[in-house]
Short mmCIF file of C-alpha atoms in Angstrom, two decimals:
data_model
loop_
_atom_site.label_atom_id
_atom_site.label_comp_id
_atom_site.label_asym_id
_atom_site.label_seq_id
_atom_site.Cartn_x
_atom_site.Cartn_y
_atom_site.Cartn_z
CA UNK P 6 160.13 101.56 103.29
CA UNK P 7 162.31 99.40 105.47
CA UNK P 8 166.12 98.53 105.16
CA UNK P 9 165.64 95.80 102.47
CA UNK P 10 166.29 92.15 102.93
CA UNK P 11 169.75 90.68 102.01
CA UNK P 12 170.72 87.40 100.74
CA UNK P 13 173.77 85.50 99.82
CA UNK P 14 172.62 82.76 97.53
CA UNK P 15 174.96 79.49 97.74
CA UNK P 16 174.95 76.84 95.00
CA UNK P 17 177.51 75.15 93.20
CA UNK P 18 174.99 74.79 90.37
CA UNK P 19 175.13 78.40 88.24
CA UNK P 20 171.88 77.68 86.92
CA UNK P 21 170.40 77.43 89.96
CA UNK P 22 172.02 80.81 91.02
CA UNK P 23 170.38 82.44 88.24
CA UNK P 24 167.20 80.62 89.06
CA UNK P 25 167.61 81.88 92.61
CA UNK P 26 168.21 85.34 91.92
CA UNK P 27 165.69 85.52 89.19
CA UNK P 28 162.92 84.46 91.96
CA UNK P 29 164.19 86.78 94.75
CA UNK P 30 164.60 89.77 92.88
CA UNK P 31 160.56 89.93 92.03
CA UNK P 32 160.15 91.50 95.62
CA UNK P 33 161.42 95.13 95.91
CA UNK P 34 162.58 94.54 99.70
CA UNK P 35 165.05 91.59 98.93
CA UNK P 36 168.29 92.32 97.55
CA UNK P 37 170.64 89.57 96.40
CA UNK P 38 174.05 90.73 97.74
CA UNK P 39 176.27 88.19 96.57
CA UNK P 40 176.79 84.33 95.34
CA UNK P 41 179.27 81.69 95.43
CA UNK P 42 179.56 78.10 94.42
CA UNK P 43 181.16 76.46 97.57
CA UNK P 44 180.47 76.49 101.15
CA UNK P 45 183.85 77.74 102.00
CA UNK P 46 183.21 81.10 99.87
CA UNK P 47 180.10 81.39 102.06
CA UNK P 48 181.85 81.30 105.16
CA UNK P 49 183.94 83.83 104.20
CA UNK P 50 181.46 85.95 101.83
CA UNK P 51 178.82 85.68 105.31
CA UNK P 52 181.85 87.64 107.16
CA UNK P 53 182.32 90.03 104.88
CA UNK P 54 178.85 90.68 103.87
CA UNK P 55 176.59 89.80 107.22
CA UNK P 56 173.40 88.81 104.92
CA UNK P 57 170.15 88.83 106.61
CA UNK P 58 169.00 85.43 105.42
CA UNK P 59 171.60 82.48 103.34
CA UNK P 60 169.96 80.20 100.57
CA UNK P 61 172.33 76.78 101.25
CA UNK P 62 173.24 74.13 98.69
CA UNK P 63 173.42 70.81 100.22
CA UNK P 64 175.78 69.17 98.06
CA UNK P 65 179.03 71.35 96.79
CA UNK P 66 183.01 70.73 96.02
CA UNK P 67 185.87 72.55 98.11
CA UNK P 68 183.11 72.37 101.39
CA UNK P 69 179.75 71.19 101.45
CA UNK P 70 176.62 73.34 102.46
CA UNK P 71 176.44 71.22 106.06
CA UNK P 72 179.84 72.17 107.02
CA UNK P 73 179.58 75.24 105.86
CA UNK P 74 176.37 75.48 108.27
CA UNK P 75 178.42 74.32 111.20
CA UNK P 76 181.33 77.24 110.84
CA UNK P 77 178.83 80.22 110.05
CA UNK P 78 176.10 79.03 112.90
CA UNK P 79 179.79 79.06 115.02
CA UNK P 80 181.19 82.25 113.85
CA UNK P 81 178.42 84.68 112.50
CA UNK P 82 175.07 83.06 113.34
CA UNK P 83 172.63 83.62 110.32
CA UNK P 84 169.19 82.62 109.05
CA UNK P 85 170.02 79.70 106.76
CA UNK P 86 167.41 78.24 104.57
CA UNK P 87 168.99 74.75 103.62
CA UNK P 88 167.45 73.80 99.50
CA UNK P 89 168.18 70.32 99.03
CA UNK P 90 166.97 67.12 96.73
CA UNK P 91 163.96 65.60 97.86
CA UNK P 92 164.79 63.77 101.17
CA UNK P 93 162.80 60.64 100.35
CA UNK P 94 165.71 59.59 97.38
CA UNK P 95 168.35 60.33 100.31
CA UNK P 96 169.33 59.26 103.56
CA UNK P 97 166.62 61.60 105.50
CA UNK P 98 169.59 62.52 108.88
CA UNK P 99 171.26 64.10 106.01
CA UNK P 100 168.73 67.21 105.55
CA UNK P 101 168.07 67.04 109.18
CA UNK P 102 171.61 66.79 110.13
CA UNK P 103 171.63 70.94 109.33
CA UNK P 104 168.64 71.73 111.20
CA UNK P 105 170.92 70.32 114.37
CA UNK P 106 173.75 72.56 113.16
CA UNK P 107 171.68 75.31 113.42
CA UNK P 108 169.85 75.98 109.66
CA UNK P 109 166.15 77.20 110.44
CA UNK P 110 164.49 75.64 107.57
CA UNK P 111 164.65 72.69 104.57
CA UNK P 112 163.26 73.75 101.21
CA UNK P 113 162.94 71.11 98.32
CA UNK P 114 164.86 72.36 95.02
CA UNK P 115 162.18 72.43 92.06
CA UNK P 116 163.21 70.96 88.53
CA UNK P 117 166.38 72.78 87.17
CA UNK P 118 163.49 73.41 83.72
CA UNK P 119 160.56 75.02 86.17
CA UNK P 120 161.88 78.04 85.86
CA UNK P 121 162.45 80.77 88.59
CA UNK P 122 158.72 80.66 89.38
CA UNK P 123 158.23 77.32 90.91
CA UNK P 124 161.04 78.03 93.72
CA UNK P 125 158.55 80.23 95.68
CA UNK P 126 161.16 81.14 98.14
CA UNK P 127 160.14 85.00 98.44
CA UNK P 128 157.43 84.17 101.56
CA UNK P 129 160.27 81.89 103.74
CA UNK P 130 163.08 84.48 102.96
CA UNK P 131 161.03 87.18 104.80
CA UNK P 132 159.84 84.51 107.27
CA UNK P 133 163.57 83.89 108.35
CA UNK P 134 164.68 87.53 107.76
CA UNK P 135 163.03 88.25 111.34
CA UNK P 136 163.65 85.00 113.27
CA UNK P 137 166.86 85.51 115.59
CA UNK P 138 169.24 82.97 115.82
CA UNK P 139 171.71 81.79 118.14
CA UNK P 140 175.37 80.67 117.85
CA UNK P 141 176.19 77.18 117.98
CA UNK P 142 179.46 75.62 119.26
CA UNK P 143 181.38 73.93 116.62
CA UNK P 144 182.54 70.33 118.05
CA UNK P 145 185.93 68.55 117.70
CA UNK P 146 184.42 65.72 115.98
CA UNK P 147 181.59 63.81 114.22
CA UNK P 148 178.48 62.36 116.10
CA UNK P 149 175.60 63.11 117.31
CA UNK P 150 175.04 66.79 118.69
CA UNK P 151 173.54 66.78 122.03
CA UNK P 152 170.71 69.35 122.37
CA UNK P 153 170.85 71.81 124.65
CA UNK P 154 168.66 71.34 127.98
CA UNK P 155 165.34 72.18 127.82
CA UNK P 156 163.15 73.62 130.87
CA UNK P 157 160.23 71.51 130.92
CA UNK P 158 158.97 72.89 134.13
CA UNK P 159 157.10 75.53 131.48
CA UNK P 160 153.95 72.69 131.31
CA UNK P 161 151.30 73.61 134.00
CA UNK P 162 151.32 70.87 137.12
CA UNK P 163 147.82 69.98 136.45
CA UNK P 164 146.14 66.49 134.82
CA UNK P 165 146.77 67.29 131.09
CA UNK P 166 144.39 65.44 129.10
CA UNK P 167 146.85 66.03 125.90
CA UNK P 168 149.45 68.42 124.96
CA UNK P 169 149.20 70.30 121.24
CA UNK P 170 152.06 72.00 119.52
CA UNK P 171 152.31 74.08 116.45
CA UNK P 172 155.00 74.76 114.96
CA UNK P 173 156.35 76.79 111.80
CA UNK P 174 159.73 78.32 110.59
CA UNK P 175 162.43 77.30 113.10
CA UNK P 176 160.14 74.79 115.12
CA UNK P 177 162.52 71.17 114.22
CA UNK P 178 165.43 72.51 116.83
CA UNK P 179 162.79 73.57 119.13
CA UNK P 180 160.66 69.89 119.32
CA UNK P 181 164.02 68.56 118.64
CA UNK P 182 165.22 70.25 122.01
CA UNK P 183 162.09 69.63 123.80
CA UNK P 184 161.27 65.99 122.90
CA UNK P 185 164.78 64.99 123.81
CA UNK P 186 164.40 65.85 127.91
CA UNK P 187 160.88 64.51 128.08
CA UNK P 188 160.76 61.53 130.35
CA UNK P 189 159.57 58.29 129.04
CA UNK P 190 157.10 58.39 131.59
CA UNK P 191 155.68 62.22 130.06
CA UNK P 192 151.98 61.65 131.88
CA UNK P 193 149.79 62.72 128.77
CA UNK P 194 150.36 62.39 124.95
CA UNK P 195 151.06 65.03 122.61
CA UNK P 196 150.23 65.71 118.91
CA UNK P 197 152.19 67.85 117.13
CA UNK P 198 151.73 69.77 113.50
CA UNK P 199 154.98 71.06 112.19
CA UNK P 200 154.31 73.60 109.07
CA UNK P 201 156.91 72.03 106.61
CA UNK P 202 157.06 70.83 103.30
CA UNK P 203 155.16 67.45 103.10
CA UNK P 204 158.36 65.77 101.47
CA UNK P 205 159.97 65.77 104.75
CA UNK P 206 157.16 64.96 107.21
CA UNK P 207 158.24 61.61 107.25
CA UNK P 208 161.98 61.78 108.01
CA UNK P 209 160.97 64.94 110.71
CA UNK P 210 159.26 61.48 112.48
CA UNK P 211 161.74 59.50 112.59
CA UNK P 212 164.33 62.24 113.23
CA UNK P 213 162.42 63.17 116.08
CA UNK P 214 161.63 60.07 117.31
CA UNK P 215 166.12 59.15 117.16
CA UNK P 216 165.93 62.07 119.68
CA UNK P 217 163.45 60.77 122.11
CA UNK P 218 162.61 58.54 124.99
CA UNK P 219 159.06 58.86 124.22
CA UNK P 220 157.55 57.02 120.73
CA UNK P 221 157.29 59.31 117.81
CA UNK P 222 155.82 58.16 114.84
CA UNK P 223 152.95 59.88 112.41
CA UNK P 224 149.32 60.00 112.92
CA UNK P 225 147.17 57.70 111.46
CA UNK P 226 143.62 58.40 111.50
CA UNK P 227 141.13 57.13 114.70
CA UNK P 228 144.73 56.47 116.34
CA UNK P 229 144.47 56.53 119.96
CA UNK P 230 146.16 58.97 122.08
CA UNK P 231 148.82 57.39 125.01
CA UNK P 232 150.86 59.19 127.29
CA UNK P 233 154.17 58.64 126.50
CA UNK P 234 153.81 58.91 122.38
CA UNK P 235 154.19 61.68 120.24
CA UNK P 236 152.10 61.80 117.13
CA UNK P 237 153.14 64.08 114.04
CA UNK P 238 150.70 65.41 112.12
CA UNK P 239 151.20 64.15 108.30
CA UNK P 240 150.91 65.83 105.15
CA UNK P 241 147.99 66.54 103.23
CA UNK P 242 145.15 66.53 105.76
CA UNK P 243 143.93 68.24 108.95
CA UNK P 244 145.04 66.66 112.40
CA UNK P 245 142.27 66.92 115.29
CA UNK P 246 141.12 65.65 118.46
CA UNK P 247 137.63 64.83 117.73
CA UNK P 248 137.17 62.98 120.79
CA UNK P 249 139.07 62.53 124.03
CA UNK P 250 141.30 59.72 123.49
CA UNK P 251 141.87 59.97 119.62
CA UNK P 252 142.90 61.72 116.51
CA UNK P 253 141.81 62.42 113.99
CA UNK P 254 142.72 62.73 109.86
CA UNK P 255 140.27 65.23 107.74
CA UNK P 256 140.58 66.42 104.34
CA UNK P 257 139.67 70.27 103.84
CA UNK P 258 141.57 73.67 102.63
CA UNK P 259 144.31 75.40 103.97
CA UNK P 260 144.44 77.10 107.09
CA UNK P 261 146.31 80.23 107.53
CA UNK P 262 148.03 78.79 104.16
CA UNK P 263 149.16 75.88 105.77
CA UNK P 264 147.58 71.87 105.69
CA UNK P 265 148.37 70.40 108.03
CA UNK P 266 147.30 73.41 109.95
CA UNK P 267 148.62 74.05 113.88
CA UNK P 268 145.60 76.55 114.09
CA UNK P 269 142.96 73.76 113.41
CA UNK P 270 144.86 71.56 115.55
CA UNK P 271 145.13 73.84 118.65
CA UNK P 272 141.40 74.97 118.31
CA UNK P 273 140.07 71.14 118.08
CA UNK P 274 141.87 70.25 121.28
CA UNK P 275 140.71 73.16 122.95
CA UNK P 276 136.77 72.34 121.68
CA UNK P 277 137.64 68.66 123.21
CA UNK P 278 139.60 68.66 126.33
CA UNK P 279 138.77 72.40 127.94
CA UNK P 280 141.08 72.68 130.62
CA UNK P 281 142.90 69.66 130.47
CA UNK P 282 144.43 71.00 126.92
CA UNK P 283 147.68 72.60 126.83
CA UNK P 284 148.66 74.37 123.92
CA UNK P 285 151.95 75.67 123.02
CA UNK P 286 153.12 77.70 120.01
#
């Protein structure tokens, strides 16, 4: 048996502490090593404890879980899973504001009366447990971050009939990065499934799209595919390329436990475009 997983679980809400707890502690290889009801005790409780993975509270007195974000990703970089209000009865850069500060993931809180089985956050604490995660520079003042430069010179110099991405735990800062030093001009369109809850599929658009010179918006079925946009796979259904020169919407099952799934996305393009397809994970 491995070195278990630690957590420091922040929430100024103690019923959603004990909630927390209550739904970590069913797996033997996660260990709750502390809590605290402010983002300034998580600063300094992160120092002294050096968790594997932090559960964030958005909203909280003293300092709030996004500024709290911005001085741990600064001063002890750490896998922080951001659980927040649905984003659709908020302003949506709020969530997405700590995914630029450097949180890996957004996680919707359930109903306070639920109880600690609808908070299914076992599966994304051991997701995050083994991504690594890189400091990020605290700035003098508000606005908005600028992303760090992105080689784009990865994409093969060949006619690309589309580009596909899939993305899961961590993959907002990457497309985030990557869409912002895209050209305008980007010769081939790209679709792009990003395995998150569906509450936030639509603010992940438009988040990404604030970010880009190309046009980012979600796919709507028998849309057709233009260099120079950026379609997001929504929630709910299957994105594919049945043809060249559209996408496509289709209902079905889960995919390697996840609908939209990047897996049925990436094999679809490959079916349709051969060669011309680039993929990237």
């Amino acid at each position: 048996m491995g070195k278990k997983v630690s957590v420091l679980v922040v929430d100024d809400s103690l019923i959603c502490r004990q909630l927390i707890c209550e739904a970590l502690s069913k797996d033997p290889d996660i260990e709750v090593v502390g809590t605290c009801a402010d983002g300034k005790q998580a600063v300094e409780m992160t120092r002294e404890l050096r968790p594997h993975v932090i559960t964030m509270d958005v909203d909280m007195p003293v300092m709030d879980g996004l500024t709290a974000t911005e001085h741990i990703m600064a001063e002890c970089p750490t896998p922080i899973l951001v659980l927040t209000a649905d984003p659709r009865s908020q302003a949506p850069e709020l969530t997405y504001r700590a995914l630029e500060l450097g949180a890996l993931a957004l996680q919707i809180k359930p109903a306070i009366d639920a109880g600690p089985d609808a908070w299914n956050l076992v599966r994304e604490i051991r997701l995050l447990s083994s991504v690594r995660v890189i400091r990020h520079l605290r700035r003098p003042q508000r606005g908005p971050l600028l992303p760090p430069r992105v080689a784009t010179s990865v994409l093969p110099a060949v006619s690309m009939g589309v580009v596909v991405v899939a993305a899961s735990t961590g993959g907002p800062q990457v497309l985030f990065k990557m869409l912002s030093e895209l050209p305008a001009d980007f010769p081939a369109p790209i679709v792009i499934v990003q395995h998150i809850n569906a509450a936030f599929a639509e603010s992940l658009a438009g988040w990404l799209a604030g970010a880009s010179k190309l046009k980012v918006r979600l796919a709507q079925d028998g849309e057709p595919l233009m260099p120079g946009h950026v379609l997001i796979a929504p929630p709910g259904q299957h994105t594919v390329i049945p043809f060249r020169g559209r996408v496509g919407l289709k209902p079905g099952v889960e995919r390697d436990g996840h609908m939209p799934s990047g897996t049925v996305l990436l094999e679809s393009a490959a079916r349709t475009y051969g060669r011309r397809a680039v993929g990237l994970v």
